[in-house]
Amino acid sequence: DSTKRSIKARAVGIINGDSVTVDYYSPAVRGRSIWGGLVPFGEVWVTGAHNATAIDFPKDIQIAGTTLRSGRYGFFTIPAKEEWIIILNKNWDQHLADDYDAKDDILRVMVKPQKNEHTERLEYFIVPGKDSGGSIVVTWEKLRIELPFTLNK
């Protein structure tokens, strides 16, 4: 991949007949040091490039024991070496994390990053699970994070 731009991308997954969608910009590694370099540890990141990553849930959902209403949310993370914080925030329409405000957080969940085969471009996947469950998966460079959820029926 020789493009130097962060390209606009979309991930769509069908969970029990309903579409879950993630809109994001996909940066490339291009030989750069990513974790603790381009993406600093301990700082809020849009988990993409340019504008905040936005996720749409067609129905109310359950994540880590918390119910969220259907709708569009900003998807942010705070990367760290051992654990990441995944954040869903009600402000999805913003440039980078410039307008990010923790008071608008709807949910924060701790996850452990997993090793992954090299992925040149940041990618999101919506992976179906059992019944009305699934996961939002993010891969980039040699890491993967996963956020399980269940759509309400």
Short mmCIF file of C-alpha atoms in Angstrom, two decimals:
data_model
loop_
_atom_site.label_atom_id
_atom_site.label_comp_id
_atom_site.label_asym_id
_atom_site.label_seq_id
_atom_site.Cartn_x
_atom_site.Cartn_y
_atom_site.Cartn_z
CA ASP A 1 0.00 0.00 0.00
CA SER A 2 1.85 3.06 -1.21
CA THR A 3 -0.85 5.65 -0.56
CA LYS A 4 0.30 8.17 2.02
CA ARG A 5 -3.18 9.35 2.85
CA SER A 6 -5.45 7.99 5.53
CA ILE A 7 -8.29 6.66 3.44
CA LYS A 8 -11.97 6.83 4.35
CA ALA A 9 -13.33 3.40 5.25
CA ARG A 10 -16.45 1.67 6.54
CA ALA A 11 -16.98 -1.62 8.33
CA VAL A 12 -20.45 -3.17 8.33
CA GLY A 13 -21.56 -6.30 10.12
CA ILE A 14 -24.93 -8.01 10.19
CA ILE A 15 -25.93 -9.11 13.67
CA ASN A 16 -29.16 -11.08 13.82
CA GLY A 17 -30.45 -9.24 10.73
CA ASP A 18 -29.41 -5.73 11.86
CA SER A 19 -26.47 -3.69 10.50
CA VAL A 20 -23.80 -2.33 12.84
CA THR A 21 -21.63 0.26 11.03
CA VAL A 22 -18.26 1.90 11.76
CA ASP A 23 -17.10 4.93 9.74
CA TYR A 24 -13.41 5.80 10.11
CA TYR A 25 -10.23 6.94 8.40
CA SER A 26 -7.59 4.24 7.95
CA PRO A 27 -3.96 5.32 8.39
CA ALA A 28 -1.04 3.13 7.26
CA VAL A 29 2.02 2.03 9.20
CA ARG A 30 4.46 3.00 6.41
CA GLY A 31 7.48 1.93 8.48
CA ARG A 32 6.62 4.19 11.41
CA SER A 33 6.72 3.32 15.10
CA ILE A 34 3.01 3.20 15.98
CA TRP A 35 2.40 2.30 19.66
CA GLY A 36 4.03 4.80 21.97
CA GLY A 37 5.22 6.70 18.87
CA LEU A 38 2.71 7.97 16.31
CA VAL A 39 -0.05 6.97 18.76
CA PRO A 40 1.11 8.03 22.24
CA PHE A 41 0.34 5.89 25.26
CA GLY A 42 -2.01 7.40 27.83
CA GLU A 43 -3.73 9.89 25.51
CA VAL A 44 -7.22 9.87 23.97
CA TRP A 45 -7.04 8.73 20.34
CA VAL A 46 -9.77 8.80 17.67
CA THR A 47 -8.73 5.24 16.78
CA GLY A 48 -8.24 6.24 13.18
CA ALA A 49 -7.26 9.52 11.57
CA HIS A 50 -8.76 12.93 10.79
CA ASN A 51 -12.31 12.84 12.20
CA ALA A 52 -13.51 10.85 15.16
CA THR A 53 -14.46 7.26 14.38
CA ALA A 54 -18.26 6.88 14.47
CA ILE A 55 -20.19 3.72 15.24
CA ASP A 56 -23.91 3.20 14.60
CA PHE A 57 -26.02 0.72 16.55
CA PRO A 58 -29.50 0.08 15.08
CA LYS A 59 -30.94 -1.09 18.41
CA ASP A 60 -30.22 -0.64 22.09
CA ILE A 61 -27.14 -2.65 23.05
CA GLN A 62 -25.45 -4.21 26.06
CA ILE A 63 -21.71 -3.69 26.57
CA ALA A 64 -19.97 -4.86 29.74
CA GLY A 65 -23.28 -4.90 31.64
CA THR A 66 -24.28 -1.39 30.55
CA THR A 67 -27.27 -0.64 28.29
CA LEU A 68 -26.79 2.00 25.60
CA ARG A 69 -29.52 3.41 23.41
CA SER A 70 -29.47 2.85 19.67
CA GLY A 71 -27.72 5.60 17.75
CA ARG A 72 -24.35 6.99 16.71
CA TYR A 73 -21.38 7.27 19.06
CA GLY A 74 -17.78 8.42 18.85
CA PHE A 75 -15.35 5.51 19.30
CA PHE A 76 -12.15 6.53 21.12
CA THR A 77 -9.39 4.65 22.87
CA ILE A 78 -6.62 5.37 25.33
CA PRO A 79 -3.82 2.95 24.37
CA ALA A 80 -1.31 1.64 26.90
CA LYS A 81 1.22 -1.19 26.86
CA GLU A 82 -0.82 -3.61 28.98
CA GLU A 83 -4.45 -2.38 28.88
CA TRP A 84 -6.46 -0.05 26.68
CA ILE A 85 -9.55 1.95 27.56
CA ILE A 86 -12.27 1.85 24.91
CA ILE A 87 -14.59 4.84 25.08
CA LEU A 88 -18.01 5.43 23.53
CA ASN A 89 -18.75 9.16 23.57
CA LYS A 90 -21.87 11.03 22.50
CA ASN A 91 -19.80 13.52 20.43
CA TRP A 92 -19.03 11.63 17.22
CA ASP A 93 -18.82 14.69 14.94
CA GLN A 94 -15.40 16.16 15.67
CA HIS A 95 -11.90 16.54 14.22
CA LEU A 96 -9.37 14.20 15.86
CA ALA A 97 -9.83 14.43 19.64
CA ASP A 98 -9.80 18.26 19.55
CA ASP A 99 -13.31 18.58 20.99
CA TYR A 100 -13.18 15.41 23.09
CA ASP A 101 -14.60 15.90 26.57
CA ALA A 102 -14.78 13.06 29.09
CA LYS A 103 -18.08 14.46 30.43
CA ASP A 104 -19.65 13.23 27.15
CA ASP A 105 -18.47 9.64 27.69
CA ILE A 106 -21.30 7.14 27.69
CA LEU A 107 -19.11 4.11 28.43
CA ARG A 108 -15.50 3.20 29.26
CA VAL A 109 -14.30 -0.40 29.11
CA MET A 110 -10.83 -1.82 29.81
CA VAL A 111 -9.48 -4.38 27.31
CA LYS A 112 -6.14 -6.10 26.83
CA PRO A 113 -4.50 -5.70 23.43
CA GLN A 114 -3.66 -8.97 21.71
CA LYS A 115 -0.84 -9.80 19.34
CA ASN A 116 -1.88 -9.95 15.71
CA GLU A 117 -0.27 -10.52 12.32
CA HIS A 118 0.98 -7.31 10.75
CA THR A 119 -1.84 -5.17 9.35
CA GLU A 120 -0.51 -2.27 7.25
CA ARG A 121 -3.72 -0.23 7.47
CA LEU A 122 -5.89 0.23 10.52
CA GLU A 123 -9.01 -1.91 10.07
CA TYR A 124 -12.30 -2.34 11.88
CA PHE A 125 -14.41 -5.49 11.72
CA ILE A 126 -17.85 -6.29 13.09
CA VAL A 127 -17.67 -9.97 13.97
CA PRO A 128 -20.97 -11.82 14.58
CA GLY A 129 -21.20 -13.97 17.70
CA LYS A 130 -23.94 -16.14 19.09
CA ASP A 131 -27.58 -15.05 18.87
CA SER A 132 -27.62 -11.24 18.83
CA GLY A 133 -24.03 -10.82 20.03
CA GLY A 134 -20.92 -9.68 18.27
CA SER A 135 -17.65 -7.81 18.64
CA ILE A 136 -16.09 -4.64 17.31
CA VAL A 137 -12.54 -5.60 16.39
CA VAL A 138 -9.74 -3.13 15.61
CA THR A 139 -6.43 -4.28 14.11
CA TRP A 140 -3.36 -2.26 13.22
CA GLU A 141 0.34 -2.90 13.03
CA LYS A 142 0.75 -6.02 15.19
CA LEU A 143 -2.09 -5.43 17.68
CA ARG A 144 -5.77 -6.27 17.96
CA ILE A 145 -8.42 -5.08 20.42
CA GLU A 146 -11.94 -6.39 20.74
CA LEU A 147 -15.14 -5.03 22.29
CA PRO A 148 -17.96 -7.59 22.71
CA PHE A 149 -21.58 -6.41 22.61
CA THR A 150 -25.14 -7.74 22.42
CA LEU A 151 -27.93 -6.05 20.47
CA ASN A 152 -31.23 -6.04 22.30
CA LYS A 153 -33.95 -8.02 20.54
#
